[in-house]
PDB file of C-alpha atoms in Angstrom:
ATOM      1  CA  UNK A   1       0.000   0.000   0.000  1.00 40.00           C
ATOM      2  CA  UNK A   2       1.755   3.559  -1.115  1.00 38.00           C
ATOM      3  CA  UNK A   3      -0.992   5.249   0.797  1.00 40.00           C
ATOM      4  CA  UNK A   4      -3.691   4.465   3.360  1.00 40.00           C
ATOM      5  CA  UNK A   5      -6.117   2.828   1.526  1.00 42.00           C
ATOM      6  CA  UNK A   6      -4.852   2.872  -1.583  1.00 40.00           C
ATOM      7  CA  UNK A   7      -2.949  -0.117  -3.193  1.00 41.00           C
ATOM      8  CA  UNK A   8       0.371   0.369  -4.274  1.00 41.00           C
ATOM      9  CA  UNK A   9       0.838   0.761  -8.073  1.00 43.00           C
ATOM     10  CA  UNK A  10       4.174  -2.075  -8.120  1.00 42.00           C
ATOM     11  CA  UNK A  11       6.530   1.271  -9.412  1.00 44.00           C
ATOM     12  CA  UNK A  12       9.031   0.908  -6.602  1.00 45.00           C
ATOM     13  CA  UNK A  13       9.278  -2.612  -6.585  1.00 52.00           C
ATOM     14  CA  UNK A  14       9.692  -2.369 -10.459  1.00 56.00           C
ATOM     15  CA  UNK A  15      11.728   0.431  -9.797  1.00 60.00           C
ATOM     16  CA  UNK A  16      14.008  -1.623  -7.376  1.00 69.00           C
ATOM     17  CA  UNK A  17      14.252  -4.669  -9.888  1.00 73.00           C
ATOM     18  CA  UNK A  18      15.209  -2.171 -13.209  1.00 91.00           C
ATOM     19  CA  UNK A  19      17.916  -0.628 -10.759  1.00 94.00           C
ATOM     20  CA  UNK A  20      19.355  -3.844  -9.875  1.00 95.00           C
ATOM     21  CA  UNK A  21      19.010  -5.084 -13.473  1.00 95.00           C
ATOM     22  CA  UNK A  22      20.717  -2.175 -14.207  1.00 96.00           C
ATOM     23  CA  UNK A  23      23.870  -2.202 -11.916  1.00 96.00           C
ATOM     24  CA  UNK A  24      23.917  -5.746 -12.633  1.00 97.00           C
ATOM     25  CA  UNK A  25      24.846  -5.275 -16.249  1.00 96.00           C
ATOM     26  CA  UNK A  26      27.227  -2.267 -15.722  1.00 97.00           C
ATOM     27  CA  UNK A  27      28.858  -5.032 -12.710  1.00 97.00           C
ATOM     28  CA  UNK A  28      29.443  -7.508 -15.914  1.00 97.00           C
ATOM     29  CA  UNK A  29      30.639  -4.831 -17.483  1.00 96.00           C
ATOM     30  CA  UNK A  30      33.482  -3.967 -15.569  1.00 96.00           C
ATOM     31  CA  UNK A  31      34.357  -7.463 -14.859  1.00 97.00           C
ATOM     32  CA  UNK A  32      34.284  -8.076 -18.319  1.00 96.00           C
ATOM     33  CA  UNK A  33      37.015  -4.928 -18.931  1.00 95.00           C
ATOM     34  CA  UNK A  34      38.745  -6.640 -15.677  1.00 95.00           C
ATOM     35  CA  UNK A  35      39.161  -9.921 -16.614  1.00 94.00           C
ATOM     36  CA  UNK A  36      40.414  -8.529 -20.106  1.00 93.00           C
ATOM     37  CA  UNK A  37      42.788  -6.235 -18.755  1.00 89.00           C
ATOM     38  CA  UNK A  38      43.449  -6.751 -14.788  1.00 86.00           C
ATOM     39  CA  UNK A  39      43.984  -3.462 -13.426  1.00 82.00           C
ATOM     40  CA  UNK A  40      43.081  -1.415 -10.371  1.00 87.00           C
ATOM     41  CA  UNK A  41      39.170  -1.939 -10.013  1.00 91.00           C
ATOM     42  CA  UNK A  42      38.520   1.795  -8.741  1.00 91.00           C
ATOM     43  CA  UNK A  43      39.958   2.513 -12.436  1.00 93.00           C
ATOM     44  CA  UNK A  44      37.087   0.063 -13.925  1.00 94.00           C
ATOM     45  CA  UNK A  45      34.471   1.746 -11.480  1.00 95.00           C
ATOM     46  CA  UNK A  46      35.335   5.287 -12.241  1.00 95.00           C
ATOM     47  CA  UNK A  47      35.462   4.584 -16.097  1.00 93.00           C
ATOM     48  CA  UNK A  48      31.740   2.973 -15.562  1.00 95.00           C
ATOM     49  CA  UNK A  49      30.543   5.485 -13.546  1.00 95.00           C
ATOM     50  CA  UNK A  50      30.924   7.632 -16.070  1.00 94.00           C
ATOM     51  CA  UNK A  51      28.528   5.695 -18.582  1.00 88.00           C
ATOM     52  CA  UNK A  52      25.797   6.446 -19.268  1.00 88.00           C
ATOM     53  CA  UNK A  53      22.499   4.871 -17.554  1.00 88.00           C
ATOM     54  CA  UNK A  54      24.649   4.888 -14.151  1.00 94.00           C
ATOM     55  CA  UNK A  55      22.263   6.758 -12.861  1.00 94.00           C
ATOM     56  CA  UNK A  56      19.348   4.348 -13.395  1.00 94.00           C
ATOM     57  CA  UNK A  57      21.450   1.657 -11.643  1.00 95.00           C
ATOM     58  CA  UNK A  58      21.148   0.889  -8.121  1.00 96.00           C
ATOM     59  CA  UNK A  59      24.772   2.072  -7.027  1.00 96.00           C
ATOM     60  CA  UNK A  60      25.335  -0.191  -3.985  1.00 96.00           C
ATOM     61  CA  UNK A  61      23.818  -3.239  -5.055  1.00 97.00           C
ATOM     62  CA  UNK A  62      26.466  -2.400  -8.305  1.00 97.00           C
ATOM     63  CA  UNK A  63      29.680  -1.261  -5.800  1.00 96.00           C
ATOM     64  CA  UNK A  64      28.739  -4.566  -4.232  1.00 96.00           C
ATOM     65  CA  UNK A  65      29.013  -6.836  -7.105  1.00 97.00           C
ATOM     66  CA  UNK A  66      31.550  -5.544  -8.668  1.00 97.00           C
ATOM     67  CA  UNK A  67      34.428  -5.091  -5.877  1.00 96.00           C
ATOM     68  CA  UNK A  68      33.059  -8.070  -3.890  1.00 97.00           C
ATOM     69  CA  UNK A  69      33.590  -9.958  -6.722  1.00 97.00           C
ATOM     70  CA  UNK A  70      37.158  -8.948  -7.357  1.00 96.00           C
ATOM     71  CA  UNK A  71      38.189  -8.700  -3.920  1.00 96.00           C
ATOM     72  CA  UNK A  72      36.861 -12.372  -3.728  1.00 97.00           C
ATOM     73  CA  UNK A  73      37.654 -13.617  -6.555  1.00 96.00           C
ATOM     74  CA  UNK A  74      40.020 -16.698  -5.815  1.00 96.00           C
ATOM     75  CA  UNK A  75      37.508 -18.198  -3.453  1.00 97.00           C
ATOM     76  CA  UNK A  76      34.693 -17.375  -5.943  1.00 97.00           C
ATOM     77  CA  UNK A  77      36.673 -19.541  -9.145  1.00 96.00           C
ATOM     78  CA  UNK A  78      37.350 -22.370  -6.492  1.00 96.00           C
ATOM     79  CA  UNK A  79      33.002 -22.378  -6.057  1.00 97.00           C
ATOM     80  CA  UNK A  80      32.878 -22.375  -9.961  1.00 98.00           C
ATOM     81  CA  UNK A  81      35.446 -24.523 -11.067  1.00 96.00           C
ATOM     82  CA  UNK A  82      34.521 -28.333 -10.019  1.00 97.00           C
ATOM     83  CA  UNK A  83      30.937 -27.918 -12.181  1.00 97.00           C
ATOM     84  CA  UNK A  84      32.838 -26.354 -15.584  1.00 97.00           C
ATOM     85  CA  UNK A  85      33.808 -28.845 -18.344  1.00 93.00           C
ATOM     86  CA  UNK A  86      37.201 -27.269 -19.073  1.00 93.00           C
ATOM     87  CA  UNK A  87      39.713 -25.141 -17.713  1.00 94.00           C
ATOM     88  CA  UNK A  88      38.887 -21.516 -16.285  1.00 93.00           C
ATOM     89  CA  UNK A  89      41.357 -19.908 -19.098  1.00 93.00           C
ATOM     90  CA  UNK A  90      38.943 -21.412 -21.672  1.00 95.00           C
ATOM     91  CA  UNK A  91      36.029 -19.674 -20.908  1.00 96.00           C
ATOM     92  CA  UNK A  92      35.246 -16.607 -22.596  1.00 96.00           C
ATOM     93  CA  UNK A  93      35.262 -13.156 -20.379  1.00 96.00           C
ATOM     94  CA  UNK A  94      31.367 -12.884 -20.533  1.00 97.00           C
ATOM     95  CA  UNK A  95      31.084 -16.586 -19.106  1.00 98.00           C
ATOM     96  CA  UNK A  96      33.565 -15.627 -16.477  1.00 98.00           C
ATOM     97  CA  UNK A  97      31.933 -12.327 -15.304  1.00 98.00           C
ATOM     98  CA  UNK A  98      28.697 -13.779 -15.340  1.00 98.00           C
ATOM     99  CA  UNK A  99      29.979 -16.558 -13.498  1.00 99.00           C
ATOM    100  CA  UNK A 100      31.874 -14.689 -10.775  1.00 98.00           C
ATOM    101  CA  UNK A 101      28.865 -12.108 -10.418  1.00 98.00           C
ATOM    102  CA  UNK A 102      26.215 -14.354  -9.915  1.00 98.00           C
ATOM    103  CA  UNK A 103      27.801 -16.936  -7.311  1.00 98.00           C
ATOM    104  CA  UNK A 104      29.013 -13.709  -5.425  1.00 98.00           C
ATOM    105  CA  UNK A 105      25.335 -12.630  -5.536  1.00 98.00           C
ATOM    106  CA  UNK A 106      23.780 -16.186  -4.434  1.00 97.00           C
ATOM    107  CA  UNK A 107      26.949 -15.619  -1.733  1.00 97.00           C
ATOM    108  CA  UNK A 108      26.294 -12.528  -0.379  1.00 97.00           C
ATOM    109  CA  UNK A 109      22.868 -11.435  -1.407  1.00 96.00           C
ATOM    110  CA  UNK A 110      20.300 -14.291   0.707  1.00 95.00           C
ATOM    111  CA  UNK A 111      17.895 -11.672   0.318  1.00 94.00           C
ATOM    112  CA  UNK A 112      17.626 -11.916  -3.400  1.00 95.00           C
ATOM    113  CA  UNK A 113      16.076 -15.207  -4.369  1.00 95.00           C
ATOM    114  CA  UNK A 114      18.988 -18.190  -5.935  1.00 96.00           C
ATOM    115  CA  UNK A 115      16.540 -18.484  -9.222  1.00 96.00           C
ATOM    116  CA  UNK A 116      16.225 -14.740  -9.442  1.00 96.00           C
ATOM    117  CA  UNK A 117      19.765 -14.635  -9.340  1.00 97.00           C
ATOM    118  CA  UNK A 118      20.070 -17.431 -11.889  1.00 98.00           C
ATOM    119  CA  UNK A 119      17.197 -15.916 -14.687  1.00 98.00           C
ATOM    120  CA  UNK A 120      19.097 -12.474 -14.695  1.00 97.00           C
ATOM    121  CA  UNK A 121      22.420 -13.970 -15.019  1.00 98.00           C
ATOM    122  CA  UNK A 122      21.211 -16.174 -18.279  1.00 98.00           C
ATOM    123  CA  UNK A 123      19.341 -12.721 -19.392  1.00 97.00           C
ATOM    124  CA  UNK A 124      23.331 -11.213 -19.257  1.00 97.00           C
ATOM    125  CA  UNK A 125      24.528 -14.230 -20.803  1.00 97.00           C
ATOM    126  CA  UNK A 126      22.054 -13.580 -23.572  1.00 97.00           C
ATOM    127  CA  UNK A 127      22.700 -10.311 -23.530  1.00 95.00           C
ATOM    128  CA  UNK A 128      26.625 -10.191 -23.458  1.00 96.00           C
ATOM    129  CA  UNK A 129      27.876 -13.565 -24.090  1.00 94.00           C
ATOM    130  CA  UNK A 130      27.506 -16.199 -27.560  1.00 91.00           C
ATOM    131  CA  UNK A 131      24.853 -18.137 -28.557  1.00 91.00           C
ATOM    132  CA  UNK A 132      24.297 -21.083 -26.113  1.00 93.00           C
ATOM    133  CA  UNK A 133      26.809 -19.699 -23.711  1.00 96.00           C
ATOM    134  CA  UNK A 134      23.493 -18.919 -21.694  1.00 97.00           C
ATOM    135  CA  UNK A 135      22.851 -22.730 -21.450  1.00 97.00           C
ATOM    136  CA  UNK A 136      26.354 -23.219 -20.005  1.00 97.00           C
ATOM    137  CA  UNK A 137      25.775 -20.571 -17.423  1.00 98.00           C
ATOM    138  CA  UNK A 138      22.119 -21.839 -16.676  1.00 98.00           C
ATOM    139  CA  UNK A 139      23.765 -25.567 -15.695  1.00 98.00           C
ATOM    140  CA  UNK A 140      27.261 -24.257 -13.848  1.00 98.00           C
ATOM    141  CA  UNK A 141      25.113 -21.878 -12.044  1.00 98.00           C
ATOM    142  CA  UNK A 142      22.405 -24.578 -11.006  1.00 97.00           C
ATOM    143  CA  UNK A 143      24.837 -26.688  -9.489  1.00 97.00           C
ATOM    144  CA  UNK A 144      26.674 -23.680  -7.618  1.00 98.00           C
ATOM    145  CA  UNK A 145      23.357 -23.047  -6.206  1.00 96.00           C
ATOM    146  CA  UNK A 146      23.028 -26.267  -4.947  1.00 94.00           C
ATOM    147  CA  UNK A 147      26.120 -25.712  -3.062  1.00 93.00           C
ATOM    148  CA  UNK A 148      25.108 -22.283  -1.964  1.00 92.00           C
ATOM    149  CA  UNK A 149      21.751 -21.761  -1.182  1.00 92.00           C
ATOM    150  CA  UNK A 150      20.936 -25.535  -0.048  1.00 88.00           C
ATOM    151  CA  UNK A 151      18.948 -24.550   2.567  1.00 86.00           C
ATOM    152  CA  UNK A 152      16.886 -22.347   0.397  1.00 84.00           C
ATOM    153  CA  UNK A 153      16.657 -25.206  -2.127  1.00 83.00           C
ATOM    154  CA  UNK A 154      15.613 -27.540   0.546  1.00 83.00           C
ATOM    155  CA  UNK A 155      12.760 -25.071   2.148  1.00 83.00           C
ATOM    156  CA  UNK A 156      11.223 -25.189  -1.531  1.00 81.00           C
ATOM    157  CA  UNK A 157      12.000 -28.408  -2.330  1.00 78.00           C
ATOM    158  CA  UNK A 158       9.334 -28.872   1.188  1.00 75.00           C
ATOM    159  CA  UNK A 159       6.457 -26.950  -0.159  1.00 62.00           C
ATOM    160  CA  UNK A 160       3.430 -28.634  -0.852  1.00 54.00           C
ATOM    161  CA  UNK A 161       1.455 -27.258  -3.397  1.00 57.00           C
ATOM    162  CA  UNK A 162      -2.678 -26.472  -2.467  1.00 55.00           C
TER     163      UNK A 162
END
């Protein structure tokens, strides 16, 4: 309810999602321009700060994907690794960042829901990366879920339907 009485319209929860959307695909982004050429990240941020459509993203939600997953990055490849077919140097930048962003999402983010997490990193994918590379992300990303939010898979795993 936005007022007393009234029902809310949905804009601020649509609102919310389009500015995580948003920082989501600027996060890739710079990940993307990271994993291509490893420099300082504040360099990244600063140059995609700068872009435009920033200021449509939701700025910590974005500071939070993007340096969390940099700063964690080691621990984040060892989550990914065991469920990818071939070595981490084979996969292309896109797969990486959307990789590395999502299972530091799933990590960090309990708040946001695993498959939420999973459907906007396959829209990136689709977005950003080659043809099926979605359908590699979809799988790797399943199984790191598994891993991740178990308990979460479990609870709904639980539910009954009426």
């Amino acid at each position: 309810m936005s007022e007393v009485g009234k029902p809310d319209s949905g804009k601020r929860q649509g609102h919310t999602r389009n500015a995580r959307r948003r920082s989501r695909e600027l996060a890739v982004q710079g990940l993307y321009q990271w994993f291509l050429n490893p420099s300082e990240v504040g360099e990244i941020d600063a140059h995609i700060r700068d872009a435009p459509g920033f200021d449509k993203a939701d700025r910590e939600h974005y500071e939070s994907l993007l340096h969390g997953s940099v700063h964690h990055l080691e621990s984040l490849m060892q989550q990914i690794q065991p469920f990818v077919d071939r070595p981490w140097i084979d996969l292309s930048p896109v797969e990486k960042a959307v990789l590395v962003l999502a299972s530091h999402e799933m990590n960090t983010h309990p708040e946001i829901p695993y498959r939420v997490v999973i459907n906007e990193a396959v829209e990136l994918t689709k977005t950003f990366g080659g043809t099926d590379a979605f359908k590699f992300v979809n799988g790797v990303l399943d199984k790191v879920a598994a891993q991740a939010r178990d308990t979460e898979i479990k609870a709904q795993s639980n539910v009954q339907p009426d």
